[in-house]
Tab-separated table of C-alpha atoms and ligand atoms in Angstrom:
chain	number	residue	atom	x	y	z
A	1	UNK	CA	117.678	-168.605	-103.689
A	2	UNK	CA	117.113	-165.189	-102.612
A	3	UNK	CA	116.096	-161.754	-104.258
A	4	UNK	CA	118.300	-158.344	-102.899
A	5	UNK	CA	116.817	-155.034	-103.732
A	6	UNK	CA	116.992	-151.307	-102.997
A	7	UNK	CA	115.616	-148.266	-104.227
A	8	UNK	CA	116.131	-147.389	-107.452
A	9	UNK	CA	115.557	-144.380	-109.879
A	10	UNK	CA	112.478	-144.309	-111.810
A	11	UNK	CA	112.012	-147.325	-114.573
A	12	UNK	CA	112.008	-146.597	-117.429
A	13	UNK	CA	112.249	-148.098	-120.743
A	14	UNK	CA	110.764	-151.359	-122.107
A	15	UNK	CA	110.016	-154.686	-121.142
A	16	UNK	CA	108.115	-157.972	-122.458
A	17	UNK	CA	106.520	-160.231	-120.101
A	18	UNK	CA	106.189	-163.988	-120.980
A	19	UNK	CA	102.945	-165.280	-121.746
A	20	UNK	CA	99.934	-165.521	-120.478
A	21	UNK	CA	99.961	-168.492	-117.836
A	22	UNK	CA	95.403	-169.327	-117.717
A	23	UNK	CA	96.024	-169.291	-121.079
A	24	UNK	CA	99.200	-171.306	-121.714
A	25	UNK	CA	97.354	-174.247	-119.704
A	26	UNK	CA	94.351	-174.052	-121.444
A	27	UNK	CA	95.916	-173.844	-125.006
A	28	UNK	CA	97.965	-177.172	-124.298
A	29	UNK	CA	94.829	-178.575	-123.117
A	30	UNK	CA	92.513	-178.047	-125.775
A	31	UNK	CA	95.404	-178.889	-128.507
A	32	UNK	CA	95.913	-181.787	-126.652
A	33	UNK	CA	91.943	-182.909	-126.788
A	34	UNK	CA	92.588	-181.540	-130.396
A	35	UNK	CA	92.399	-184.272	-133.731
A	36	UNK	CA	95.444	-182.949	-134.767
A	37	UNK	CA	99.185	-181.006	-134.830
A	38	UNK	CA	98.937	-177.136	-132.925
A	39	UNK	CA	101.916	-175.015	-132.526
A	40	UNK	CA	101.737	-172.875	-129.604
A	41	UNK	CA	103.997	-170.303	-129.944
A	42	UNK	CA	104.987	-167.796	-126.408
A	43	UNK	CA	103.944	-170.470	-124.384
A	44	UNK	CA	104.534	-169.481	-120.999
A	45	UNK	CA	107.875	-171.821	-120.219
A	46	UNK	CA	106.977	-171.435	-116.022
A	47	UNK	CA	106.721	-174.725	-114.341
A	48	UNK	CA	103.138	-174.604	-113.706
A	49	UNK	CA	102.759	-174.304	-117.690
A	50	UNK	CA	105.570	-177.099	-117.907
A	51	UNK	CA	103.401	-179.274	-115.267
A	52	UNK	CA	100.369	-179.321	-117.386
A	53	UNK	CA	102.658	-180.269	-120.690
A	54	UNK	CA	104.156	-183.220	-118.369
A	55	UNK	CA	101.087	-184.241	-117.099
A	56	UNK	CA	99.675	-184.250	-120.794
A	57	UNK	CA	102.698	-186.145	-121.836
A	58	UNK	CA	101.996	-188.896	-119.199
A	59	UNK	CA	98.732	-189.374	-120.624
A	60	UNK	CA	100.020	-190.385	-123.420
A	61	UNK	CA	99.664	-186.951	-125.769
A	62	UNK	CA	103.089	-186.558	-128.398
A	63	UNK	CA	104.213	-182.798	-127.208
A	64	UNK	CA	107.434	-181.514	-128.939
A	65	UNK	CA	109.450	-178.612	-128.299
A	66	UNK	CA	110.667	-176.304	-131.225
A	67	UNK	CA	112.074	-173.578	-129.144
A	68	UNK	CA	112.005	-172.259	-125.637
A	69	UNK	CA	108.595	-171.023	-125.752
A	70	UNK	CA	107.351	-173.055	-128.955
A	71	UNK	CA	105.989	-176.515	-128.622
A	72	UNK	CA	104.078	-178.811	-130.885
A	73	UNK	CA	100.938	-180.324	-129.458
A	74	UNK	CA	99.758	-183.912	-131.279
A	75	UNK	CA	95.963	-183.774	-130.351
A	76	UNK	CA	94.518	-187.127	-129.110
A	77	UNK	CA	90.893	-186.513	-130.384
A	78	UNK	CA	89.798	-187.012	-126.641
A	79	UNK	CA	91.236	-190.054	-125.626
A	80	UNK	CA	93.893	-189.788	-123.058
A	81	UNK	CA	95.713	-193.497	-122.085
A	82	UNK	CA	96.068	-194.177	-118.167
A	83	UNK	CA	98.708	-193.136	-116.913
A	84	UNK	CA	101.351	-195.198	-115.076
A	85	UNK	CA	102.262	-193.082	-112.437
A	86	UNK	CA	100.543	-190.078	-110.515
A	87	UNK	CA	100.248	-186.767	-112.236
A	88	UNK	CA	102.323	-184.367	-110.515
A	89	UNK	CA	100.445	-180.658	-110.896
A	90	UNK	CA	103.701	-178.846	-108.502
A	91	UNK	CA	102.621	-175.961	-107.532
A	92	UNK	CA	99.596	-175.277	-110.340
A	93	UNK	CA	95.898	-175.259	-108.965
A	94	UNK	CA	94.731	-174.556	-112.293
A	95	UNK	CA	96.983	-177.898	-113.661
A	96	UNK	CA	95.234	-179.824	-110.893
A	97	UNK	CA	91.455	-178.241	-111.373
A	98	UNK	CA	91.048	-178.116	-115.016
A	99	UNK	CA	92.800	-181.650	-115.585
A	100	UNK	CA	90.340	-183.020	-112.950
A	101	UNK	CA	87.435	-182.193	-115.462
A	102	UNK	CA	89.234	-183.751	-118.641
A	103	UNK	CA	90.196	-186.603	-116.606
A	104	UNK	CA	86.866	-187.308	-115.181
A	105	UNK	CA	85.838	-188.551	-118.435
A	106	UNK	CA	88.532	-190.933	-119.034
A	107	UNK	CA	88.100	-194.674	-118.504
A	108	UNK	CA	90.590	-194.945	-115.993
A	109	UNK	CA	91.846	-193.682	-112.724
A	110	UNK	CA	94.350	-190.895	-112.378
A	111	UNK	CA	96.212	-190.204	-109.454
A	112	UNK	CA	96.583	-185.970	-109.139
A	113	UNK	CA	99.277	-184.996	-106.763
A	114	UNK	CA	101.366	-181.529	-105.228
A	115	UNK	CA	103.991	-179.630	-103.813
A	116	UNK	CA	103.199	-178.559	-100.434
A	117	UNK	CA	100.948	-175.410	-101.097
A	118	UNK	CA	99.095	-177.289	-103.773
A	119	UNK	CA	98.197	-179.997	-101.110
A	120	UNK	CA	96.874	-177.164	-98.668
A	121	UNK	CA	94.282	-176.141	-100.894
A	122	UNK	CA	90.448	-177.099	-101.642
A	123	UNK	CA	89.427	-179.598	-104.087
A	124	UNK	CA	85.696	-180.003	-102.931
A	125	UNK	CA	84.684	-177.478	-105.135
A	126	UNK	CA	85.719	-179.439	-108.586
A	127	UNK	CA	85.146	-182.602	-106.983
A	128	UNK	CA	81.113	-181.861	-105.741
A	129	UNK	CA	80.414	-180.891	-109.676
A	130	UNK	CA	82.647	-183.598	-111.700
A	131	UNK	CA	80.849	-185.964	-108.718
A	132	UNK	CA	77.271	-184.636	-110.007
A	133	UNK	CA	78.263	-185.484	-113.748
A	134	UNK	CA	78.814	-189.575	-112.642
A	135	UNK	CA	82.671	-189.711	-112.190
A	136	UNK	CA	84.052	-190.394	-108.487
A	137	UNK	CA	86.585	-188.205	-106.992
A	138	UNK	CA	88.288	-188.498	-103.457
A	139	UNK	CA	90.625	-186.030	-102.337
A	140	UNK	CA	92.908	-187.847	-99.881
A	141	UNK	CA	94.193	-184.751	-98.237
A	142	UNK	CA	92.832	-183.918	-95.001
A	143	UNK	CA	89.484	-180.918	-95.690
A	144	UNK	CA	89.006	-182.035	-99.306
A	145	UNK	CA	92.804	-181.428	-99.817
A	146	UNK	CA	95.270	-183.235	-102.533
A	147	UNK	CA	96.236	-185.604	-103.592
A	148	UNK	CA	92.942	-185.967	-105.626
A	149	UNK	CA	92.185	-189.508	-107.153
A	150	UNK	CA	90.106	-189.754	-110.085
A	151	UNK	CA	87.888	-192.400	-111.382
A	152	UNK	CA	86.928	-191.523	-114.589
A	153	UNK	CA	83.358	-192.350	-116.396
A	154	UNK	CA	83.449	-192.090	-119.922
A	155	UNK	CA	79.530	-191.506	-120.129
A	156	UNK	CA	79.427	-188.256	-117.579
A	157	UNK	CA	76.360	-186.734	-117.846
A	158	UNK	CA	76.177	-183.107	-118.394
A	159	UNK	CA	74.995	-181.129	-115.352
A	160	UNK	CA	73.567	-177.303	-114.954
A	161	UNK	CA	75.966	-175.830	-112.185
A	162	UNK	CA	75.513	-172.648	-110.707
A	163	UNK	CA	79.432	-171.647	-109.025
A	164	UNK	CA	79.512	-171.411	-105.517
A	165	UNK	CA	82.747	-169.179	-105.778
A	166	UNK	CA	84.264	-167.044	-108.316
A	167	UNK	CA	86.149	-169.634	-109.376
A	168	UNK	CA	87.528	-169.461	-113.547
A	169	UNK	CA	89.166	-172.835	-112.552
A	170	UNK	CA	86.121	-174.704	-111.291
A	171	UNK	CA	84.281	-173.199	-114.105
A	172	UNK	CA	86.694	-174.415	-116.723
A	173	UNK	CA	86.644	-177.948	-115.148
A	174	UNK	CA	83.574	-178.173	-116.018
A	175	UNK	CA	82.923	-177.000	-118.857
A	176	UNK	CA	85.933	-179.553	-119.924
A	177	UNK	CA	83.859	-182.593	-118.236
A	178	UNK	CA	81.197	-181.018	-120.499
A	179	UNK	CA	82.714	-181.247	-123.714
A	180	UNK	CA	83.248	-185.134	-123.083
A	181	UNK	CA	79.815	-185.606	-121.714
A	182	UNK	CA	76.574	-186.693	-123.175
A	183	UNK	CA	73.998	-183.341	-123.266
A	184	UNK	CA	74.705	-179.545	-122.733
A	185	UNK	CA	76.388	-178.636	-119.799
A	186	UNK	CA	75.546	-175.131	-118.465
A	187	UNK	CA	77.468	-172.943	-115.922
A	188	UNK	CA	76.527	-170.086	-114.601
A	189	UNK	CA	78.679	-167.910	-112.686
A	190	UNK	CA	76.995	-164.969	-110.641
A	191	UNK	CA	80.172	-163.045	-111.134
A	192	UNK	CA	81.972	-162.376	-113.951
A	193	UNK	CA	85.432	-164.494	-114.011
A	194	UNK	CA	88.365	-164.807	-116.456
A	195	UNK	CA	86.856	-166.442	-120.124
A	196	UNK	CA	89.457	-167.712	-121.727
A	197	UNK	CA	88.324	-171.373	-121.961
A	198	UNK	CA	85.227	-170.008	-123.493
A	199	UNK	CA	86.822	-167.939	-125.698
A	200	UNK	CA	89.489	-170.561	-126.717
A	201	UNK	CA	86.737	-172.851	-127.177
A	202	UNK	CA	85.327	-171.025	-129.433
A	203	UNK	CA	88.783	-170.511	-131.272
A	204	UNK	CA	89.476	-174.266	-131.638
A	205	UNK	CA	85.487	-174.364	-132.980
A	206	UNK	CA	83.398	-175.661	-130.470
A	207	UNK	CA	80.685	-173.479	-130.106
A	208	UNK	CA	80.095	-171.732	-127.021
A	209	UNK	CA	76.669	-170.309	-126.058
A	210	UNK	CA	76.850	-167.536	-123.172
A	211	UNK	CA	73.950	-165.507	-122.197
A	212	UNK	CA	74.661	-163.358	-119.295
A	213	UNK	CA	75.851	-165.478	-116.349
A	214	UNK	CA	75.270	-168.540	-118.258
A	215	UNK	CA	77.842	-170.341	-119.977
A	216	UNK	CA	76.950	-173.543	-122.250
A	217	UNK	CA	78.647	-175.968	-123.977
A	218	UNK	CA	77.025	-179.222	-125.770
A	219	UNK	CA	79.073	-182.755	-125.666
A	220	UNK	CA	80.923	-184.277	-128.141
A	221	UNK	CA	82.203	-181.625	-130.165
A	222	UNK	CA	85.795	-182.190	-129.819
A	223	UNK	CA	88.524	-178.803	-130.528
A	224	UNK	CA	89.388	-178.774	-134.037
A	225	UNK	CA	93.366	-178.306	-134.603
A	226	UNK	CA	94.617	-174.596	-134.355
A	227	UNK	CA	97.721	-173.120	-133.542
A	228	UNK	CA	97.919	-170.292	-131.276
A	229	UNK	CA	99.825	-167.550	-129.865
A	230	UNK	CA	100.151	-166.641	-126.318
A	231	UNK	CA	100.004	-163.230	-125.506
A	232	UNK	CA	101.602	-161.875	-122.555
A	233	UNK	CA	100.307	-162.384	-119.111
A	234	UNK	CA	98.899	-159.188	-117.602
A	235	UNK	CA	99.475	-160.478	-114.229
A	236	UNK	CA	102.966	-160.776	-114.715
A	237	UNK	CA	102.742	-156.802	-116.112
A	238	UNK	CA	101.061	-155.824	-112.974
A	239	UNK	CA	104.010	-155.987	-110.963
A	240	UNK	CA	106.009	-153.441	-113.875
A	241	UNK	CA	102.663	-151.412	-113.991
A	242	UNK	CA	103.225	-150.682	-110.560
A	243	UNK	CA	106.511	-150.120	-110.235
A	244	UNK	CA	106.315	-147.149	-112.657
A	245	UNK	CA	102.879	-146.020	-111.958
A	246	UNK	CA	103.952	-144.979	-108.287
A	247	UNK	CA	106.853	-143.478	-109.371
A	248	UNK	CA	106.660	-140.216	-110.571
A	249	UNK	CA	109.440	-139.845	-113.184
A	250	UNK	CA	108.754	-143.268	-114.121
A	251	UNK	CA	108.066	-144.258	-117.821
A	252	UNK	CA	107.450	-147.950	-119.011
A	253	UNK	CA	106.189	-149.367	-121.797
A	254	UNK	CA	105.112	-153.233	-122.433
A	255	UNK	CA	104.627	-154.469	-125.660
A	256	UNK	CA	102.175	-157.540	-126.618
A	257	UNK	CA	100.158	-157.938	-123.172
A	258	UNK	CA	96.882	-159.601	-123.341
A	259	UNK	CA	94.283	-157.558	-122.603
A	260	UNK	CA	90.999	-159.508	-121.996
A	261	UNK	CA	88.541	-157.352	-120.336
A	262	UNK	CA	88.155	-159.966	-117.826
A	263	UNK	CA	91.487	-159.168	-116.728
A	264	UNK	CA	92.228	-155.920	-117.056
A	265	UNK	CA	90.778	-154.710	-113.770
A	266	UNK	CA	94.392	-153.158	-113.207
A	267	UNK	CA	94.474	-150.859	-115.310
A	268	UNK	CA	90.971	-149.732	-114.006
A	269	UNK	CA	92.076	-149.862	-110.741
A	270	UNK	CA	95.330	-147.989	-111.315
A	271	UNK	CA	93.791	-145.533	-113.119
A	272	UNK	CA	91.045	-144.831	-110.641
A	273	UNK	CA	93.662	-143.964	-107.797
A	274	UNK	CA	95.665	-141.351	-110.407
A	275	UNK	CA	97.742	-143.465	-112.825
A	276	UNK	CA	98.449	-142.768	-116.324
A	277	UNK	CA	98.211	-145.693	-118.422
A	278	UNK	CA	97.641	-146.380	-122.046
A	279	UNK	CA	96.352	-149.431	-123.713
A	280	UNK	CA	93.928	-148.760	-125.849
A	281	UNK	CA	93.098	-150.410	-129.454
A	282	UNK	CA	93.908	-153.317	-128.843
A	283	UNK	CA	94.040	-156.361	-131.481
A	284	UNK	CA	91.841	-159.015	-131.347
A	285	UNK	CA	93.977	-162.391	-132.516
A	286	UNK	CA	92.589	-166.289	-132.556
A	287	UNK	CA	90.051	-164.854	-129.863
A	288	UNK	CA	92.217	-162.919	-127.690
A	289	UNK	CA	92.665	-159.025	-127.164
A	290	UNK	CA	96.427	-158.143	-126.678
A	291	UNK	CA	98.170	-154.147	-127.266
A	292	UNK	CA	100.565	-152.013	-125.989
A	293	UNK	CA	100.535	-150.772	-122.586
A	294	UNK	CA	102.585	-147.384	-121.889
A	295	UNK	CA	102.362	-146.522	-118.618
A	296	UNK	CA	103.788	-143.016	-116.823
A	297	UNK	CA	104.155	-142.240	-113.171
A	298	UNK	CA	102.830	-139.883	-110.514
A	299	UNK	CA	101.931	-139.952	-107.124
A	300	UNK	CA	98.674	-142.030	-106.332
A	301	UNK	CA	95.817	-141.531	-104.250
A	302	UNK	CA	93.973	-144.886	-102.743
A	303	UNK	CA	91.032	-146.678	-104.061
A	304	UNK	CA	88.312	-149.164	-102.897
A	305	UNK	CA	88.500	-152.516	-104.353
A	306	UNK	CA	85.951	-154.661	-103.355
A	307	UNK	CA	82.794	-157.154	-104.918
A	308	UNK	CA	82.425	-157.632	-108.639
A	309	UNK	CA	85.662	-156.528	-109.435
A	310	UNK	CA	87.532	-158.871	-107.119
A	311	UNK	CA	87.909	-161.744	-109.849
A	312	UNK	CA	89.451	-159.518	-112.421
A	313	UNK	CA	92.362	-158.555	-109.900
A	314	UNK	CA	92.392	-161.634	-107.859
A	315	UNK	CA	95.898	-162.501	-108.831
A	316	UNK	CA	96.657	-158.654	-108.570
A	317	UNK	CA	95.730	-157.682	-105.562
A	318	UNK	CA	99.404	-158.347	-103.666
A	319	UNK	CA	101.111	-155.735	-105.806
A	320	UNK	CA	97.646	-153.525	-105.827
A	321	UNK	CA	97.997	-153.947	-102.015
A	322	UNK	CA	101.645	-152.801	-102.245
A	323	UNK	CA	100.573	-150.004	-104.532
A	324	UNK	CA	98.171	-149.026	-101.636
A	325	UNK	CA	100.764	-148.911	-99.034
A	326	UNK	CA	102.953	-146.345	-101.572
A	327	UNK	CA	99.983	-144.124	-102.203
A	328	UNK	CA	98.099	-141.020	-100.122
A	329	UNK	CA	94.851	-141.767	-98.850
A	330	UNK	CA	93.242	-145.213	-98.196
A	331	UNK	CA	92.842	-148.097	-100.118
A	332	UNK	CA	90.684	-150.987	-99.304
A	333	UNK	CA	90.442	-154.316	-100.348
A	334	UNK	CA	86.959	-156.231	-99.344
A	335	UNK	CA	85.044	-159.563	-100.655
A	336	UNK	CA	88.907	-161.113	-101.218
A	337	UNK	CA	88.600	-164.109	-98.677
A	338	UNK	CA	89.667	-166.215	-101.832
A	339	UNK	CA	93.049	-165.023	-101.614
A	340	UNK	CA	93.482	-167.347	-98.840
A	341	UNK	CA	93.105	-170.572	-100.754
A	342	UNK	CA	95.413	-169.140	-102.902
A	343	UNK	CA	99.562	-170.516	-102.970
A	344	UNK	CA	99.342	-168.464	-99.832
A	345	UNK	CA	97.100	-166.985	-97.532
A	346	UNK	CA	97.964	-163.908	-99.147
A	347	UNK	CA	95.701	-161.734	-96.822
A	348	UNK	CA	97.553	-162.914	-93.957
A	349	UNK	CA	101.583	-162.899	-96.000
A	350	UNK	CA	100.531	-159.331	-97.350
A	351	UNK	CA	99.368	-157.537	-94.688
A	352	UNK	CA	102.509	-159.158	-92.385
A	353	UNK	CA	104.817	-157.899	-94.671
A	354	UNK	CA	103.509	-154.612	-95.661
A	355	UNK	CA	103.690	-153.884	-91.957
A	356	UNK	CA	107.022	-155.052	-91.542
A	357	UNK	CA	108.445	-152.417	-94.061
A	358	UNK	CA	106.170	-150.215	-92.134
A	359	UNK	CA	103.406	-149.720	-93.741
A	360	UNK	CA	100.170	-149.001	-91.978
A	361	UNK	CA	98.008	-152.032	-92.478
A	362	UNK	CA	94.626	-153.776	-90.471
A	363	UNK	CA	94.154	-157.162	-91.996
A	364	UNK	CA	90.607	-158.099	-92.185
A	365	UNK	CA	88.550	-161.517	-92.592
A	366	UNK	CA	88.102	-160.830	-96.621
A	367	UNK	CA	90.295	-158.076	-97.083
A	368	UNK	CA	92.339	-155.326	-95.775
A	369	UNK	CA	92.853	-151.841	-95.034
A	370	UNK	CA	96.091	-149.691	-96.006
A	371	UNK	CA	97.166	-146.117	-94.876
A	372	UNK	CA	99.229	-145.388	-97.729
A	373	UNK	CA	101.397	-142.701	-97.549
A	374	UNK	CA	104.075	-144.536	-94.593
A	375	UNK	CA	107.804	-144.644	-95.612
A	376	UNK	CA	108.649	-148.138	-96.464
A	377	UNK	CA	111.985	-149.431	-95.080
A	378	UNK	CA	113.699	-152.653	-96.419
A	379	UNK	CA	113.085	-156.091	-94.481
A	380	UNK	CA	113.816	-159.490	-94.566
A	381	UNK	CA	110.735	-161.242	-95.882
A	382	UNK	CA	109.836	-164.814	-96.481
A	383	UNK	CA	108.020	-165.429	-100.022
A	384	UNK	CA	105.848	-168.737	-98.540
A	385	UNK	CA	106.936	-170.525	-101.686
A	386	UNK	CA	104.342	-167.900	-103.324
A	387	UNK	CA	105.406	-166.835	-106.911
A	388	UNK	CA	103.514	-163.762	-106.724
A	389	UNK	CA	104.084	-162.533	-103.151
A	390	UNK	CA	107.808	-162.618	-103.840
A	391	UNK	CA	107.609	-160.448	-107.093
A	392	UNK	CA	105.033	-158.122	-104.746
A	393	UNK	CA	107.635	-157.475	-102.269
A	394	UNK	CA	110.606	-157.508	-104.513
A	395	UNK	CA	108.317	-154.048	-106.213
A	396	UNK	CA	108.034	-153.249	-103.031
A	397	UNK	CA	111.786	-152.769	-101.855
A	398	UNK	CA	112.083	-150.783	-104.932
A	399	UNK	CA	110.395	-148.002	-103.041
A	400	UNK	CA	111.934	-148.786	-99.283
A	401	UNK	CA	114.787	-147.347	-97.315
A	402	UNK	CA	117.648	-149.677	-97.065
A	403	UNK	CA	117.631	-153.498	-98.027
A	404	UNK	CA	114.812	-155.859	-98.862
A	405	UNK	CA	115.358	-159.303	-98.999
A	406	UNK	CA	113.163	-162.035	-100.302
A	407	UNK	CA	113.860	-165.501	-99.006
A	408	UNK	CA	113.240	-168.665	-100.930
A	409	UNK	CA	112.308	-166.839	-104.604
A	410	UNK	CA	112.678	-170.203	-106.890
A	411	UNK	CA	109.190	-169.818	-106.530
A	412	UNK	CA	109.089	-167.055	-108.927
A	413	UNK	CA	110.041	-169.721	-112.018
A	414	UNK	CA	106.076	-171.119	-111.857
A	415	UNK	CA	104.906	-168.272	-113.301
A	416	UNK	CA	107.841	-165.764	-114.313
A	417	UNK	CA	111.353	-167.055	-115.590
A	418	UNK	CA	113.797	-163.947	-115.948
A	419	UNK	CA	111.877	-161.729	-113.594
A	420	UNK	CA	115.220	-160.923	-111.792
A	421	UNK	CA	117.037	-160.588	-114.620
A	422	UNK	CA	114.896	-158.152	-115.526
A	423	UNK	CA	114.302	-156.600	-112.486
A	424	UNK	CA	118.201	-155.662	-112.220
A	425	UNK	CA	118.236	-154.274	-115.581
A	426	UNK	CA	115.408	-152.242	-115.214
A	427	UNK	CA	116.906	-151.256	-111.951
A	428	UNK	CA	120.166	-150.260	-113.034
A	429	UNK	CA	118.059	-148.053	-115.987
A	430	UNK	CA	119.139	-149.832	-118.976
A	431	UNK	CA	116.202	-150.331	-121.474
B	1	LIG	C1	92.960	-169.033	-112.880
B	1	LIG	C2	91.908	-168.620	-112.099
B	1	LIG	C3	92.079	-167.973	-110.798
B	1	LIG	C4	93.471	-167.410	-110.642
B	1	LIG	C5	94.533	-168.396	-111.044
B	1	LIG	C6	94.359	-168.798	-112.494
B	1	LIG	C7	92.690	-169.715	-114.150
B	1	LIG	O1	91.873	-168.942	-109.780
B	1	LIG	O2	93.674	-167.002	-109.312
B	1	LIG	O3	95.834	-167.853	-110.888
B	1	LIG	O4	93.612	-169.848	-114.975
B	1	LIG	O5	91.541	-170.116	-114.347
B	1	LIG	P1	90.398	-169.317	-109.243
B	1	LIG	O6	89.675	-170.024	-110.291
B	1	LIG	O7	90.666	-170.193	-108.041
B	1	LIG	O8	89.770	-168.020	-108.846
């Protein structure tokens, strides 16, 4: 499968993004620990969110599906049964990492396996804390790699574990061990990073104690049934928030997007190098912010992106990076070395193909460093089997001379089914 664009007029209309993916996972999760029926309703139906429902399923949880995006989650009260197979995660770190927490608990082994970018990336850093809290973990992959086997201890003992990275994922992981273990686990993360399994937590009532970079939860409390409601995924709006935010003429608006402050670093960002976005009063639902964003476009200047704020864009900084190469002025991106662990090293994919639509680019050890301003011509550019660095560059050609084609874009279904579709309506201006 491959993606075709060209330049097009400036967007405008509306569009809804599917739901939020962090939080798609982590609401099947917790109504599947649950000790009883949740709906979920705008569950993100991307295969990483249909991995962790399959991998649920094989564990033995009853998950049925009422409508595209609307499934019925029969909490287990905890107890998962082995499963008799491995647990395929595809292409979803956050599938394979939080699992690995709830499933270090169990009293059995599990079996966690991947696609071929999932089995490039690091497991040490769930494995050295779950290992800590008395279950045994052995990644069989070579550097600490997938396929990750599990041998669960149902009496884990809770741990105090300070994050080595920014890592939401590793945090979650264990604060999911935690809930199963005996004492109060405590994580504390010297900076800041997505809290949605806190705050969902604290929506399916187990209480949740945070105190600046300290994050506690106390075992045994198990998530009381609760349906919930997805809001859309900001991360998925970033690539439309682009799009029109470079584009002077440009007017989009996006109805229902989550807007947890721990995520919304685009809109900071964006706004910081010129943008016109609003998003404000936003409603606060079963624990989660969501609103309105309206966004309007003009011509950008660049921006420095770099230390606490990395987290909050981490998943945004491909199309911020593109956004760079379409704006005056400078933009750099430092303290980002994570985004080599990521589906892609997307330091290395982004910089290549900004330069190869001629962009003016130096790629750096934990960042990079973009001379905006360059007339972008089309190019024939290879996605890595990374979701996000397709729908980057498929923004991208929006704004370049000539073709742009993006090889390989199934890629796109983990995290955004019907982003071409709506990509060539927005395209071809019809709202
Ligand atoms: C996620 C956390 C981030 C992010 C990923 C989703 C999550 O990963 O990049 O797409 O849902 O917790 P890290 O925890 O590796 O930073």
């Amino acid at each position: 499968m491959e993606l075709r664009i060209r330049k097009t007029p400036p967007l405008r209309g509306e569009v809804t993004v599917p739901g939020d993916k962090s939080m798609s996972h982590r609401a099947a999760m917790l109504a599947a620990l649950s000790d009883g029926r949740c709906r979920l309703d705008n569950y993100l139906p991307g295969e990483d969110c249909l991995g962790t429902l399959r991998v649920l399923r094989q564990l033995g949880v009853e998950i049925g599906e009422t409508g595209p995006n609307e499934f019925v989650v029969h909490g287990c009260s905890g107890r998962f049964t082995a499963p008799t197979d491995d647990l395929d995660c595809g292409n979803s770190g956050t599938t394979m990492r939080l699992m690995s927490g709830l499933l270090a608990a169990q009293p059995f082994r599990s079996r966690l396996t991947g696609d071929a970018s999932l089995s490039r990336r690091p497991m040490r850093r769930v494995i050295e804390p779950l290992q800590q809290m008395g279950a045994v973990l052995t990644a069989e992959g070579p550097g600490g790699c997938p396929p990750l086997v599990i041998d669960g201890n149902p009496s884990l003992q809770a741990v105090e574990y300070r994050l080595p990275v920014p890592s939401a994922q590793v945090k979650s992981a264990v604060l999911l061990a935690g809930l199963l273990a005996r004492g109060t686990t405590t994580v504390i993360q010297p900076v800041e990073t997505r809290d949605h399994t806190e705050r969902m937590l604290e929506y399916f009532g187990v209480p949740v104690a945070r105190e600046g970079g300290r994050i506690s939860v106390g075992g045994g409390r198990l998530p009381k049934a609760r349906d919930f409601t997805v809001p859309g995924d900001i991360s998925s709006a970033a690539f439309w928030l682009v799009a029109a935010a470079c584009q002077p003429g440009a007017n989009l608006a996006l109805p229902a997007v989550g807007l947890n402050p721990s995520r919304t670093g685009i809109l900071a960002v964006l706004r910081r190098m010129g943008a016109t976005i609003e998003a404000d009063f936003p409603s606060t639902e079963r624990g989660e912010p969501s609103g309105d964003i309206l966004v309007t476009g003009s011509a950008l200047t660049g921006t420095v992106i770099a230390g606490a704020e990395i987290p909050n864009v981490i998943d945004e900084l491909p199309i911020l990076a593109v956004a760079g190469a379409l704006s005056a002025g400078t933009t750099v991106i430092r303290d980002a070395s994570e985004l080599r662990v990521k589906e892609s090293d997307r330091l290395a994919v982004v910089a290549h193909h900004l330069l190869a639509m001629g962009a003016d680019v130096t790629e750096h050890p934990d960042g990079m460093e973009i001379r905006g301003g360059q007339p972008l011509h089309g190019a024939k550019l290879a996605s890595h089997g990374d979701h996000r660095i397709a729908m980057a560059f498929a923004i991208a050609g929006l704004f370049a001379d000539g073709e742009t084609m993006i090889e390989d874009t199934a890629c796109v279904e983990t995290s955004y089914p019907g982003f071409a579709a709506q990509l060539r309506r927005l395209a071809h201006g019809q709202s």
